[in-house]
Every structure is written in structure tokens, then in C-alpha cells.
XYZ file of C-alpha atoms in Angstrom:
563
model
C -27.408 -83.621 87.578
C -23.741 -84.238 87.964
C -21.404 -83.851 85.023
C -18.734 -85.883 86.735
C -17.230 -88.544 84.496
C -16.859 -92.002 85.943
C -15.327 -95.012 84.202
C -17.675 -97.831 83.327
C -17.118 -101.315 81.891
C -16.889 -101.080 78.082
C -20.076 -101.293 76.031
C -19.098 -100.272 72.536
C -22.411 -100.659 70.733
C -24.904 -98.098 71.973
C -27.772 -99.462 69.897
C -27.718 -103.111 70.762
C -28.826 -104.020 74.253
C -26.162 -104.072 76.936
C -24.863 -107.575 77.571
C -26.651 -109.146 80.495
C -24.324 -110.246 83.240
C -23.999 -114.025 83.308
C -26.078 -115.090 86.257
C -27.524 -118.620 86.082
C -25.219 -119.618 83.263
C -22.184 -121.616 84.335
C -21.409 -124.094 81.565
C -21.246 -123.825 77.813
C -23.835 -125.784 75.861
C -22.440 -129.008 74.421
C -22.824 -128.240 70.734
C -21.212 -129.571 67.562
C -18.386 -127.486 66.158
C -19.681 -125.567 63.144
C -18.153 -126.376 59.775
C -17.670 -122.718 58.941
C -14.794 -120.351 59.469
C -14.214 -116.647 59.278
C -11.268 -114.308 59.593
C -10.743 -111.613 62.157
C -8.798 -108.684 60.608
C -5.643 -107.422 62.251
C -5.814 -103.997 60.617
C -8.243 -101.135 60.556
C -9.863 -101.420 57.161
C -8.980 -97.969 55.908
C -5.269 -98.362 56.600
C -2.858 -99.415 53.874
C -1.115 -102.632 54.860
C 2.584 -102.149 55.654
C 5.234 -104.158 53.846
C 5.928 -106.355 56.850
C 2.282 -107.360 56.837
C 2.498 -108.241 53.130
C 5.440 -110.517 53.845
C 3.472 -112.307 56.537
C 0.529 -112.638 54.156
C 2.542 -115.081 52.034
C 2.135 -117.637 54.772
C -0.990 -119.744 54.768
C -3.592 -117.661 56.614
C -5.178 -118.980 59.754
C -8.931 -119.008 59.443
C -10.792 -118.740 62.716
C -14.158 -120.286 63.366
C -16.814 -117.812 64.450
C -18.349 -118.322 67.848
C -21.563 -120.299 67.457
C -24.644 -118.037 67.359
C -22.453 -114.928 67.146
C -23.176 -112.190 64.600
C -20.511 -113.701 62.321
C -22.184 -117.097 62.536
C -25.595 -115.567 61.820
C -24.155 -113.693 58.822
C -22.601 -116.883 57.464
C -26.008 -118.583 57.332
C -27.300 -115.640 55.282
C -24.303 -115.885 52.949
C -24.950 -119.595 52.350
C -28.643 -118.908 51.721
C -27.865 -116.269 49.092
C -25.151 -118.252 47.294
C -27.011 -121.545 47.456
C -25.793 -124.675 49.198
C -24.697 -126.248 45.902
C -22.204 -123.479 45.073
C -20.992 -123.359 48.672
C -20.415 -127.125 48.703
C -18.599 -126.990 45.358
C -16.238 -124.161 46.325
C -15.582 -125.765 49.692
C -14.691 -129.053 47.984
C -12.404 -127.184 45.568
C -10.736 -125.361 48.445
C -11.485 -121.956 46.885
C -13.881 -120.645 49.513
C -11.214 -118.288 50.831
C -9.987 -117.112 47.424
C -11.620 -113.709 47.292
C -12.065 -112.391 43.731
C -11.870 -108.848 45.137
C -8.869 -107.060 46.563
C -8.388 -104.509 49.303
C -10.030 -101.158 48.339
C -11.499 -102.558 45.102
C -14.547 -100.541 44.034
C -17.540 -102.010 42.197
C -21.251 -101.625 41.550
C -23.648 -104.269 42.865
C -27.397 -104.776 43.221
C -28.623 -105.545 46.731
C -30.424 -108.883 46.935
C -31.597 -108.892 50.563
C -30.840 -107.823 54.121
C -28.912 -109.962 56.565
C -30.253 -110.679 60.046
C -27.625 -108.195 61.286
C -29.109 -105.387 59.184
C -26.451 -105.235 56.446
C -27.180 -105.386 52.725
C -26.149 -108.533 50.857
C -25.318 -108.498 47.152
C -23.772 -110.964 44.713
C -20.513 -109.961 43.052
C -21.237 -109.303 39.354
C -19.869 -111.465 36.569
C -17.231 -112.446 35.640
C -16.456 -112.838 39.357
C -16.916 -116.236 40.911
C -19.910 -116.673 43.279
C -19.228 -114.279 46.127
C -21.265 -112.104 48.482
C -20.677 -108.427 49.213
C -21.748 -107.187 52.665
C -22.374 -103.434 52.981
C -24.221 -101.176 55.459
C -27.177 -98.805 54.997
C -28.446 -100.185 51.671
C -31.808 -101.768 50.841
C -33.025 -104.620 48.626
C -33.254 -103.702 44.948
C -30.847 -100.778 45.186
C -27.821 -100.407 42.938
C -24.908 -99.263 45.073
C -21.236 -98.495 44.726
C -18.998 -100.014 47.367
C -15.324 -100.296 48.313
C -14.011 -103.558 49.752
C -12.018 -103.416 52.983
C -11.916 -107.037 54.174
C -12.633 -110.500 52.837
C -13.709 -113.655 54.580
C -15.075 -117.041 53.567
C -17.196 -116.556 50.430
C -17.954 -112.952 51.327
C -16.292 -109.543 51.514
C -17.105 -106.524 53.647
C -17.368 -103.152 51.941
C -18.030 -99.492 52.675
C -21.066 -97.948 51.024
C -19.832 -95.134 48.779
C -23.033 -94.202 46.970
C -26.612 -95.332 46.334
C -26.819 -95.095 42.552
C -30.386 -96.315 42.206
C -32.397 -96.049 45.441
C -35.424 -98.158 46.314
C -38.024 -95.379 46.264
C -40.686 -97.604 47.854
C -38.556 -98.101 50.962
C -35.937 -95.385 51.233
C -37.087 -92.003 52.485
C -34.201 -89.805 53.575
C -36.602 -87.349 55.196
C -37.208 -89.968 57.909
C -33.594 -89.725 59.066
C -33.368 -87.572 62.195
C -29.721 -88.120 63.142
C -26.919 -86.159 61.515
C -24.544 -89.050 62.209
C -26.696 -91.680 60.497
C -24.732 -93.484 57.811
C -21.485 -93.176 59.749
C -22.348 -94.160 63.327
C -22.640 -97.895 63.977
C -25.654 -97.449 66.253
C -28.677 -97.411 63.888
C -29.328 -99.172 60.592
C -32.937 -98.424 59.631
C -33.729 -94.731 60.106
C -34.557 -94.342 56.393
C -37.237 -97.057 56.582
C -40.948 -96.770 57.449
C -41.472 -98.173 60.924
C -43.926 -100.858 59.776
C -41.265 -102.106 57.362
C -38.747 -102.279 60.204
C -41.166 -104.486 62.148
C -41.632 -106.763 59.128
C -37.878 -107.135 58.698
C -37.526 -108.087 62.359
C -40.244 -110.727 62.018
C -38.186 -112.250 59.184
C -35.157 -112.359 61.512
C -37.138 -114.465 63.999
C -38.309 -116.778 61.204
C -34.766 -117.281 59.908
C -33.387 -117.850 63.405
C -35.649 -120.839 63.945
C -34.961 -122.150 60.441
C -31.192 -121.926 60.937
C -30.606 -122.719 64.599
C -33.472 -124.699 66.162
C -33.026 -127.991 64.268
C -36.801 -128.301 64.447
C -39.043 -129.460 61.588
C -41.191 -126.705 60.116
C -44.261 -128.443 61.540
C -42.990 -127.870 65.102
C -42.629 -124.102 64.674
C -45.836 -122.040 64.651
C -46.339 -119.125 62.300
C -44.321 -116.254 63.729
C -46.699 -113.515 64.845
C -46.216 -109.867 63.764
C -43.582 -107.972 65.721
C -44.884 -105.790 68.549
C -43.672 -102.249 67.976
C -42.317 -99.773 70.489
C -44.636 -96.941 71.584
C -41.611 -94.670 71.117
C -39.432 -94.934 68.019
C -37.046 -92.170 69.144
C -35.944 -90.812 72.528
C -36.626 -94.203 74.097
C -33.212 -95.440 75.165
C -32.633 -95.012 78.916
C -28.968 -96.025 78.894
C -26.060 -95.087 76.627
C -22.335 -95.672 76.992
C -20.282 -93.226 74.907
C -16.542 -93.616 75.162
C -13.262 -91.865 74.364
C -9.535 -92.565 74.261
C -6.841 -91.103 76.496
C -4.346 -88.636 74.968
C -1.931 -90.399 72.587
C 1.715 -90.370 73.608
C 2.666 -88.039 70.780
C -0.098 -85.557 71.666
C 0.887 -85.646 75.314
C 4.533 -85.058 74.370
C 3.672 -82.193 72.011
C 1.449 -80.586 74.624
C 4.307 -80.352 77.100
C 3.906 -79.566 80.775
C 1.438 -76.696 80.295
C -1.691 -78.128 78.658
C -4.360 -75.648 77.633
C -7.610 -76.740 79.272
C -10.941 -76.024 77.642
C -9.744 -76.426 74.060
C -10.847 -79.666 72.422
C -7.914 -81.362 70.655
C -8.576 -82.564 67.105
C -7.782 -86.158 68.062
C -10.341 -86.260 70.899
C -13.566 -87.996 69.885
C -16.289 -88.640 72.461
C -19.070 -90.883 71.222
C -19.668 -94.236 69.551
C -17.831 -96.391 67.032
C -17.889 -95.528 63.361
C -19.475 -98.188 61.166
C -16.973 -100.795 60.010
C -14.129 -99.241 61.968
C -12.571 -99.361 65.417
C -12.390 -95.597 65.704
C -14.673 -93.444 67.858
C -16.946 -90.854 66.276
C -17.440 -87.493 67.973
C -21.166 -87.416 68.817
C -22.885 -84.573 70.644
C -26.399 -86.014 70.727
C -28.201 -89.304 70.053
C -31.854 -89.122 68.925
C -32.722 -92.602 70.179
C -31.585 -91.655 73.717
C -33.994 -89.992 76.149
C -33.983 -86.168 76.360
C -32.389 -86.166 79.827
C -29.404 -88.126 78.527
C -28.936 -85.771 75.599
C -29.150 -82.779 77.920
C -26.447 -84.316 80.106
C -24.091 -84.931 77.187
C -23.069 -81.271 76.887
C -21.784 -80.807 80.475
C -20.188 -84.253 80.448
C -18.327 -83.539 77.224
C -17.186 -80.182 78.591
C -15.902 -81.876 81.746
C -13.910 -84.371 79.683
C -12.408 -81.666 77.462
C -11.345 -79.623 80.482
C -9.671 -82.613 82.114
C -8.584 -84.724 79.150
C -4.866 -84.506 79.939
C -5.454 -86.152 83.314
C -6.707 -89.391 81.736
C -4.137 -92.182 81.513
C -6.414 -94.594 79.644
C -9.654 -94.576 77.685
C -13.023 -94.463 79.417
C -16.434 -95.931 78.673
C -19.004 -93.603 80.190
C -22.329 -94.518 81.749
C -25.417 -92.339 81.279
C -28.683 -93.721 82.684
C -32.076 -92.035 82.830
C -33.439 -92.149 86.390
C -36.269 -90.707 88.437
C -35.001 -87.914 90.662
C -34.468 -89.123 94.234
C -34.012 -85.598 95.584
C -37.538 -84.353 94.856
C -38.944 -82.824 98.050
C -42.392 -83.812 99.381
C -44.280 -83.488 102.658
C -42.682 -85.214 105.626
C -45.750 -87.417 106.188
C -46.047 -88.477 102.553
C -46.301 -92.175 101.775
C -43.733 -94.064 99.703
C -46.081 -94.005 96.714
C -46.543 -90.217 97.096
C -42.799 -89.705 97.142
C -42.240 -91.876 94.101
C -45.114 -90.236 92.230
C -43.498 -86.831 92.831
C -40.164 -88.157 91.619
C -41.803 -89.254 88.380
C -42.178 -85.635 87.353
C -38.423 -85.121 87.132
C -35.724 -87.264 85.547
C -31.975 -87.004 86.023
C -28.909 -88.542 84.427
C -26.955 -91.023 86.570
C -23.260 -91.353 85.679
C -22.005 -93.444 88.593
C -22.245 -97.188 87.964
C -22.577 -97.732 91.743
C -25.415 -95.234 92.165
C -29.046 -96.308 92.414
C -31.243 -95.898 89.324
C -35.020 -95.612 89.706
C -37.613 -96.409 87.056
C -41.395 -96.661 86.920
C -43.038 -99.385 84.828
C -46.811 -99.111 84.771
C -47.763 -98.552 88.394
C -44.691 -100.314 89.802
C -41.313 -98.881 90.820
C -37.873 -100.431 90.474
C -34.465 -99.524 91.874
C -31.198 -101.107 90.795
C -27.476 -100.237 90.612
C -26.291 -98.222 87.637
C -24.153 -101.122 86.398
C -26.987 -103.688 86.582
C -29.012 -104.969 83.653
C -32.462 -103.471 83.152
C -34.307 -103.193 79.850
C -33.294 -99.956 78.137
C -36.625 -99.051 76.521
C -39.062 -98.194 79.283
C -41.897 -97.383 76.870
C -42.372 -101.006 75.765
C -42.077 -102.731 79.148
C -45.807 -102.604 79.954
C -46.769 -104.122 76.556
C -44.051 -106.752 77.034
C -45.062 -107.775 80.546
C -48.772 -107.691 79.597
C -48.039 -110.014 76.686
C -46.210 -112.447 78.960
C -49.148 -112.337 81.388
C -51.660 -113.071 78.620
C -49.499 -115.948 77.359
C -49.517 -117.530 80.803
C -53.307 -117.037 81.131
C -54.747 -117.791 77.668
C -58.243 -116.398 77.158
C -59.754 -119.651 75.896
C -58.094 -123.032 76.380
C -60.337 -126.036 77.219
C -59.038 -128.042 80.142
C -56.373 -125.481 80.933
C -55.359 -125.428 84.607
C -55.052 -121.865 85.848
C -51.529 -121.278 87.224
C -51.274 -120.057 90.798
C -47.464 -120.041 91.143
C -44.811 -118.225 89.134
C -41.073 -118.929 88.934
C -38.989 -116.099 87.460
C -35.554 -117.461 86.573
C -32.807 -114.952 85.785
C -35.065 -112.519 87.654
C -32.582 -109.641 87.952
C -34.177 -106.726 89.800
C -37.573 -108.433 89.717
C -39.254 -106.887 86.660
C -41.465 -109.840 85.674
C -41.933 -111.105 89.237
C -43.263 -107.800 90.525
C -45.218 -106.771 87.436
C -47.070 -110.107 87.348
C -47.411 -110.622 91.099
C -51.097 -109.519 91.263
C -52.051 -112.518 89.118
C -50.454 -115.256 91.244
C -50.789 -116.587 94.760
C -47.039 -117.092 95.106
C -44.092 -115.747 93.115
C -40.431 -116.794 93.403
C -37.584 -115.071 91.603
C -34.368 -117.080 91.282
C -30.915 -115.545 90.882
C -27.284 -116.422 91.485
C -26.355 -112.787 92.114
C -26.746 -111.766 95.770
C -26.798 -108.111 94.699
C -29.737 -108.745 92.358
C -31.626 -110.632 95.075
C -31.056 -107.713 97.434
C -32.533 -105.163 95.010
C -35.386 -107.421 93.887
C -36.382 -107.979 97.539
C -36.158 -104.222 98.120
C -38.370 -103.605 95.075
C -41.030 -105.980 96.397
C -41.166 -103.919 99.612
C -41.035 -100.666 97.634
C -44.264 -101.679 95.887
C -45.949 -102.739 99.135
C -46.416 -106.349 98.059
C -47.892 -108.587 100.787
C -45.216 -110.188 102.951
C -44.220 -113.572 101.561
C -46.155 -113.324 98.307
C -43.140 -112.433 96.173
C -39.786 -113.744 97.364
C -36.355 -113.875 95.788
C -34.113 -116.826 96.352
C -30.500 -117.722 95.665
C -30.400 -120.617 93.234
C -27.615 -123.171 93.172
C -26.359 -123.502 89.589
C -26.230 -127.272 90.018
C -29.817 -127.444 91.295
C -31.650 -124.289 90.268
C -35.212 -125.409 90.958
C -34.547 -126.946 94.360
C -35.632 -123.680 95.991
C -39.121 -124.056 94.469
C -39.476 -127.825 94.796
C -42.674 -127.339 96.812
C -44.468 -125.536 93.955
C -47.364 -127.508 92.347
C -45.949 -127.968 88.863
C -49.307 -128.417 87.139
C -50.222 -124.961 88.441
C -46.817 -123.294 87.924
C -45.575 -121.024 85.139
C -41.885 -120.366 84.471
C -40.370 -117.244 82.914
C -36.766 -117.377 81.703
C -34.960 -114.257 80.501
C -31.301 -115.288 80.174
C -28.196 -113.446 78.928
C -27.399 -113.341 75.202
C -25.619 -116.688 75.429
C -28.898 -118.298 76.353
C -29.336 -121.260 78.693
C -26.734 -123.942 79.289
C -27.428 -127.664 78.923
C -27.491 -128.117 82.686
C -30.239 -125.521 83.096
C -32.307 -127.089 80.319
C -32.048 -130.537 81.906
C -33.278 -129.076 85.188
C -36.112 -127.263 83.403
C -37.226 -130.548 81.848
C -37.072 -132.304 85.201
C -39.081 -129.528 86.864
C -41.682 -129.852 84.079
C -44.024 -127.011 84.973
C -47.138 -126.313 82.944
C -46.053 -123.200 81.001
C -42.656 -121.798 80.006
C -42.281 -118.278 78.615
C -38.804 -117.712 77.177
C -37.949 -114.019 76.764
C -34.741 -113.512 74.788
C -32.458 -110.694 73.685
C -30.814 -113.143 71.233
C -33.361 -115.002 69.133
C -30.645 -117.258 67.707
C -29.659 -118.774 71.044
C -33.341 -118.878 71.958
C -34.021 -120.957 68.834
C -31.201 -123.326 69.808
C -32.531 -123.691 73.367
C -36.156 -124.194 72.353
C -35.056 -126.797 69.822
C -33.060 -128.550 72.520
C -36.019 -128.548 74.916
C -38.378 -130.054 72.360
C -35.824 -132.598 71.140
C -34.967 -133.855 74.617
C -38.643 -134.258 75.489
C -38.748 -137.174 73.059
C -37.148 -139.330 75.743
C -40.446 -139.411 77.694
C -41.838 -141.910 75.201
C -45.442 -142.633 74.233
C -48.110 -141.565 76.678
C -45.925 -139.048 78.515
C -46.081 -135.281 78.568
C -44.132 -133.044 76.266
C -43.630 -129.356 75.545
C -44.907 -127.830 72.341
C -43.938 -124.432 70.980
C -47.278 -122.693 71.134
C -46.397 -119.201 69.917
C -43.458 -117.087 68.809
C -43.273 -113.320 68.489
C -40.721 -110.539 68.207
C -40.658 -107.340 70.261
C -38.964 -104.184 69.030
C -37.112 -102.856 72.040
C -34.634 -100.971 69.829
C -36.335 -99.095 66.951
C -34.104 -97.839 64.115
C -31.680 -100.719 64.768
C -31.537 -104.278 63.439
C -31.995 -105.804 66.894
C -35.122 -107.756 67.811
C -36.103 -109.502 71.035
C -38.270 -112.594 71.011
C -40.871 -114.264 73.240
C -41.481 -118.008 72.853
C -44.323 -119.721 74.715
C -44.046 -123.443 75.470
C -46.926 -125.450 76.916
C -46.886 -128.923 78.464
C -49.337 -131.272 76.747
C -50.297 -134.913 77.123
C -49.211 -137.568 74.656
C -46.041 -138.905 73.108
C -44.175 -137.455 70.182
């Protein structure tokens, strides 16, 4: 294992999944502009505003709209739900929706009403305050808490949690917390909760996402199934990206020309962001990361401390858990023998250009350190098995067994290769030549029959042209897009392709809800007697235990008859 530090593209939140690189997405979805707005603070919330800022504050503030389907947009829907649409409409009509009844650093006691989809506690400001929502971290429904306000937005204010005055004894169990940084680090939200409760909360997030963003009638959305839990609730994360800042100018000046290596300066923090702040916390270990990553943290931190004065700018590190490629075996060993031996030893990869190796079930995958690959290896077999079972339902009269699979946004070929034994022909589609290269390599690595599983470069303007010869009544489609979801162009092509089954795997259930709603709505144009997609099932998967994040799998099936 090398302790060498290499810069990596920023990834500030170590708990949420790394942003997938935009691959098939080329255009923004044509969506109506939301009627909501939210501010973006200029100052760190624990800093006192300077006089010059107070002078500027006299001007009419500019209120920015949140990006649709962003965390701010999702939070706003929760704020409206708690306040009630009537009060929101009244205050909006009066023009008082930005008139916060609470000031900077005001302290107050509130009772938590519910959790937001982002994992924060939501509480109503007590009387005599006007209707207003307080957003605070690490608190649970029913708890009385003391908070301090640091920023206000439209009809809600953000606050630090100072104390839990009356804990919810049915939910909160501090003995469950395994991380000494919990309550300060922005990575985890739910370590104090029983795991079954975490899964229930994440099911509610999926339900709310389809209520708020799909524009579908309740009758078109099936009952959301219970969330599938992760086999590992700790030590599961195979990638983390701690970061640190370069020496400040003043520190560099004070240090002079003879810096003392090996002594950690007080200002140097190597880790993840502190909750509600833009500052980095010093973190020596992360209990949701795999053991090999935690073991690597010590030498990496020591390397940074010894060389900190050589850094001219901040660095986002990359630590990925990988099978060891240097394991020695007999010269006449087969590829499978070699890989099986490698499985016994894991190493930490810190170079974003290096090759990472993972085993999922009985299949092996290699990909560049910078590439997207799911960061919880323990749940990938349950996830891919679930997708397989959705494509091949156990009992469905008149169902035509699929023989062909199209894996859009295929990346390094996870779904294509894992499901290849169940299909005659598999085609993965990607825009990235690098991804196609590694996916093709992975097919050979797993000794798949020549030609059974191929990876093809898709043209963004005509994605499905490379599989135009597939029999659509016997074809299943898997889509696993970036967090922004699918664009309108892709959805139009999906509808034109009109294969039998679509399985939509999503790391952002809110954009998934939008896309599924769009698919079902646009199918109405087929008219009476045509075919249409129905949303057959919907279920969350917990790829990131202890955090508020949930992934979602939606299954759409083509049926006969008009809408």
C-alpha cells in the first residue's frame, strides 16, 4: 500500500454516493420553473457579519431559485407539507415569506415534528412567532431540542443543534453510535437509530418523492415495498475522499523559510466537512469505510503532515478499496485462480488513474480509480439479483421471457456481466470510450462467450440505434443514470424503442420519480388500443447505512390497452 497523496476531483460529502459522471445525458429536461426560491449564504454561519455586509443587507436581497430536484428543492417540499399549503399561500400573497421571525444566532426551544427527506429534523417555531419551520440536524421526531439559528431562507431557518432536552427514548439510543465524530461530521445522520427504523424512514423518502415529483395520480403508483437493507451497516464503504486545505498565507509567512516537518499545525484539518459549515474536520478514521481504507488513513495523514508546506492549493484525496494485483500465484494458474488469490488481500488505491479491482458474487470487475462504481460492495449481489428477478417474474400469465438485455449507462458493465447468464445476448451502451474499454475487458476477464456480451458506443442523438436489431417484445432495458436522471431526448428514444421491461435503478429517487412520471404521461399519446408502460413495482435499497441517502429501483412493464 502506497501512502503517496494524489490530488483527486473534489467530492466533499463522503457519505452520499459520488456523483456519476454524465455519460448519456446531454440536454437538460424541459421542465417548468419552480415557484419557490431559496437563498445561498455568503458567510460561514458561525461568523459575525462585518459592518460592510450589514450595509449591503439594507438593499433588497436577491432570492435564488433552488435547482429543481436538488436537496434544497426537496427540503422546500417538506417545509410546505409541514406548514400547510394554506399558510404558505397566504404568506406568499402577503409578501412575508422571506421575513424571518428569527435573527442570526437566536436560540430557542422547539419540538421536532418530523424528518425531512434529507435527514434533518423539522420543527415549527413556537408562538408567538409566525408560521415558520426550523431545520436542525441529528434530532428525532417528538424530541424537544434547543437550537441556534445561523441562516434563514423562505419560510424556514437553519439552526445548529445545541442540546436534546427531551429525547425520544423509543428511537434514540446513544450506545448505537460508533463514531466519535458523529454529531459534528456531515457524513452520517442516523447512527443513533435502530437499523430497521432507518429502513422505514428511507421507504418514506421514496413515497414522498413520487408524491412530490412524479405528477402521477396515486392510483398509478404501487405501494412502495420495504427497503432492502445492506448486509453490512458499518465498514461497507469502498471509497472515501477526505480533503484538506493548503497552508494559509499567514501561516506560511509565520513559518518562514525553515518549516518544521512532522509537526501537525493547528490549522491543518484532514477529513470531511463539519455539519452546517464549510470547514474541514480533522478525522482519523471513518467507521462506515472498509478496514483497509481506515488502515491507510494513518500513513496518508503522516505523509501530508510531513509535506504540508509543499502544497500550493487544497487537495481532495482518493482512497479506494481494491483487490491486491500483486498477489503471487503459480505461473500456470488460470485467470480465475489468480483473481481468487487476490481476493484474500485488499489494498488501498490512492491514484485516480490506477486500476481498481472488485469481486461481486462470482464475477470480477476492473475500472479506473476515478470511475463510478457502487461504493457498497456488500449489497451489490442482492441488488443485481433483485433486478434479475424483476425482469423474470416468477408467475406472470402470458409473459414473454426476455432473451435480450440492453444496459444503458452501463459504466464498467456491472449489470450486463452479472445478468449475462440469463440472456442470449447482452448489449451495454455508453458514451464514454474509457468505460466501454473497461466493460469489454471485464467481459473477457470473466470468460464470457465471445459475442454474448458486447459494449457499444451510443450516439446521444440516437442511443438505441446500436440495438435496433433486438426483438423488442423479448428485450429488457436497465437504466442507471447519473443523479440528474434522464434527459427528455433519452426518454423519447426509450418510448420509441418500446421494449417489454424497463428497470430504472436510481441514486436520486426524486429525479427518478420525475422521469417515471414523464414516461407514463407521454405514453398517453398512443391512444386507445395501443401499448403503454405501467409502474409495476417500486422499492428502495440502502446502499449507505447510517446516512439519509436511499437508492431506488422502479420496474416498468409494457402492457396492452389504452390509458
